[in-house]
Amino acid sequence: MATINDNYLKLKAGYLFPEIGRRVNAFADANPDAKIIRLGIGDVTEPLPEACRNAMIKAVEDMGDRATFKGYGPEQGYPWLREKIATDDFQARGCEVDASEIFISDGSKCDTGNILDIFGDNNTIAVTDPVYPVYVDTNVMAGHTGDGNKKGEYEGLIYLPITAENNFTAQIPSQKVDLIYLCFPNNPTGSTATKEHLKAWVDYANSHGSIIFFDAAYEAYITDPSLPHSIYEIEGARNCAIEFRSFSKNAGFTGTRCALTVVPKTLTAKAADGSDVELWKLWNRRQATKFNGVSYIIQRGAEAVYSEEGKAQIKALISFYLENASIIREKLTAAGLAVYGGINAPYVWVKTPNGLSSWDFFDKLIDTCNVVGTPGSGFGAAGEGYFRISAFNSRENVEEAMKRITDKFKV
Ligand SMILES: *Cc1c(COP(=O)(O)O)cnc(C)c1O
């Protein structure tokens, strides 16, 4: 009889979004005329930049000609894309990242999960709380945790709370942890990390032999010039950090699929015999075995992100979402709510008023304003008492939702 990976049974069965759907449907059934606006989504809404579309159309034509047709590409990605990323995203910011250290993939979600393939099962693992659920669930699947409790906390993981009290930057742990997940600008809180904060993490990791998984999916939303876009802007990071980046949130590739992971060749971890092994070699081996590269067409689309037109179009796209975030911040503040994030990130993190729970605030907002957001408690126990509003929406929806909140919502 075949058996299963029992770790999957420990997973909280995708509680958050199904529960939101259930409550929204119940409200819609009871109030058939209500025009519900959804500000809960973590997906982009605006169309792909023209430069990327044109590059992909041309790439489709390349595939129709024997002379330019492409079969399997390099598992690590085409050199022309890796070179552009190395120069424009990293070297231009003073980071010592070589094209050979960049691995093109079909998503940061997959990469942040797959990276566990090359690490041992006995590492101590830390995540922030609240957190992007993928980091937690992939560790559960890999058998790195015990059971979860009602709040969604798993035995064996170390949770580092990020709340208004610590300005949404996790305190460096006092004990030793081997693997640390950091995401800045942060989903869901919209908070950022200063160079000093990242330096403290890099120093911690280098002194404990830990590896930092740095998720920079939202780096393009950084508007404050003093903030680092890459962890490799921090001295010492090449010895302790893997960085994940994606074209999903800067160029709207959530449905197109292209991302990248940087594994510096200077990064090592211990084998069972105590020797130091280069992680680059293991990740290269893993990708070459389990992955056959991203479509040529899509990689040409991603390359166009670095063209002059592409850069201008992406800048406009990000400005559009950040303006949505600014409207959300302004109107919610005017309604008497405490808001965080939304300046260098497309998410606004709201403190629920009068000690309401995240779900009570959810119900109140849909009842009074017919507006849907995401309860903070769904991202972790320390998200209780908070609420996420996404700036990924049309201007019309954002303005209408905020008008309803300022008109009708009474703290
Ligand atoms: C959206 C997002 C990503 C990007 O994931 P893709 O698989 O590249 O679309 C990565 N990390 C976080 C925290 C995100 O919110």
PDB file of C-alpha atoms and ligand atoms in Angstrom, residues 42-43 105-112 131-135 183 185-188 215-218 244-249 253-255 257-260 347 388 392, ligand 1:
ATOM      1  CA  GLY A  42      -2.198  40.286  -3.398  1.00  0.00           C
ATOM      2  CA  ASP A  43      -2.282  40.193  -7.193  1.00  0.00           C
ATOM      3  CA  SER A 105      13.026  30.720 -12.470  1.00  0.00           C
ATOM      4  CA  ASP A 106       9.275  30.727 -12.917  1.00  0.00           C
ATOM      5  CA  GLY A 107       8.577  32.314  -9.553  1.00  0.00           C
ATOM      6  CA  SER A 108       9.795  33.327  -6.132  1.00  0.00           C
ATOM      7  CA  LYS A 109       7.018  31.298  -4.566  1.00  0.00           C
ATOM      8  CA  CYS A 110       8.568  28.143  -6.046  1.00  0.00           C
ATOM      9  CA  ASP A 111      12.126  29.227  -5.280  1.00  0.00           C
ATOM     10  CA  THR A 112      11.484  30.105  -1.628  1.00  0.00           C
ATOM     11  CA  VAL A 131       4.691  36.181   7.566  1.00  0.00           C
ATOM     12  CA  TYR A 132       4.206  35.240   3.891  1.00  0.00           C
ATOM     13  CA  PRO A 133       2.594  31.800   4.482  1.00  0.00           C
ATOM     14  CA  VAL A 134       4.729  30.021   1.834  1.00  0.00           C
ATOM     15  CA  TYR A 135       7.822  30.090   4.089  1.00  0.00           C
ATOM     16  CA  CYS A 183      11.029  39.893   3.433  1.00  0.00           C
ATOM     17  CA  PRO A 185       9.633  45.644   1.801  1.00  0.00           C
ATOM     18  CA  ASN A 186       7.363  43.376   3.763  1.00  0.00           C
ATOM     19  CA  ASN A 187       4.269  41.491   2.775  1.00  0.00           C
ATOM     20  CA  PRO A 188       1.896  41.862   4.652  1.00  0.00           C
ATOM     21  CA  ASP A 215      12.794  37.973  -0.255  1.00  0.00           C
ATOM     22  CA  ALA A 216      13.028  41.242  -2.200  1.00  0.00           C
ATOM     23  CA  ALA A 217       9.861  40.768  -4.291  1.00  0.00           C
ATOM     24  CA  TYR A 218       8.818  44.355  -3.522  1.00  0.00           C
ATOM     25  CA  PHE A 244      14.872  36.083  -4.138  1.00  0.00           C
ATOM     26  CA  ARG A 245      13.505  38.536  -6.684  1.00  0.00           C
ATOM     27  CA  SER A 246      10.524  38.417  -8.981  1.00  0.00           C
ATOM     28  CA  PHE A 247       9.095  40.194 -12.015  1.00  0.00           C
ATOM     29  CA  SER A 248       5.610  39.648 -10.565  1.00  0.00           C
ATOM     30  CA  LYS A 249       5.176  42.865  -8.627  1.00  0.00           C
ATOM     31  CA  PHE A 253       4.315  39.158 -14.325  1.00  0.00           C
ATOM     32  CA  THR A 254       2.106  37.354 -11.769  1.00  0.00           C
ATOM     33  CA  GLY A 255       0.410  35.495 -14.615  1.00  0.00           C
ATOM     34  CA  ARG A 257       5.874  33.968 -14.497  1.00  0.00           C
ATOM     35  CA  CYS A 258       9.512  34.967 -14.198  1.00  0.00           C
ATOM     36  CA  ALA A 259      11.732  35.433 -11.152  1.00  0.00           C
ATOM     37  CA  LEU A 260      15.315  34.941 -10.051  1.00  0.00           C
ATOM     38  CA  TYR A 347       0.360  47.217   1.238  1.00  0.00           C
ATOM     39  CA  ARG A 388      -4.072  44.437   5.324  1.00  0.00           C
ATOM     40  CA  PHE A 392      -3.327  46.573  -6.222  1.00  0.00           C
TER      41      PHE A 392
HETATM   42  C1  LIG B   1       4.126  38.142  -4.631  1.00  0.00           C
HETATM   43  C2  LIG B   1       5.226  37.674  -3.783  1.00  0.00           C
HETATM   44  C3  LIG B   1       6.304  36.978  -4.321  1.00  0.00           C
HETATM   45  C4  LIG B   1       6.401  36.690  -5.812  1.00  0.00           C
HETATM   46  O1  LIG B   1       6.056  35.399  -6.080  1.00  0.00           O
HETATM   47  P1  LIG B   1       6.097  34.850  -7.570  1.00  0.00           P
HETATM   48  O2  LIG B   1       5.992  33.385  -7.420  1.00  0.00           O
HETATM   49  O3  LIG B   1       7.400  35.290  -8.176  1.00  0.00           O
HETATM   50  O4  LIG B   1       4.900  35.447  -8.285  1.00  0.00           O
HETATM   51  C5  LIG B   1       7.335  36.579  -3.483  1.00  0.00           C
HETATM   52  N1  LIG B   1       7.303  36.856  -2.173  1.00  0.00           N
HETATM   53  C6  LIG B   1       6.285  37.534  -1.617  1.00  0.00           C
HETATM   54  C7  LIG B   1       6.335  37.836  -0.174  1.00  0.00           C
HETATM   55  C8  LIG B   1       5.208  37.956  -2.398  1.00  0.00           C
HETATM   56  O5  LIG B   1       4.202  38.612  -1.827  1.00  0.00           O
END
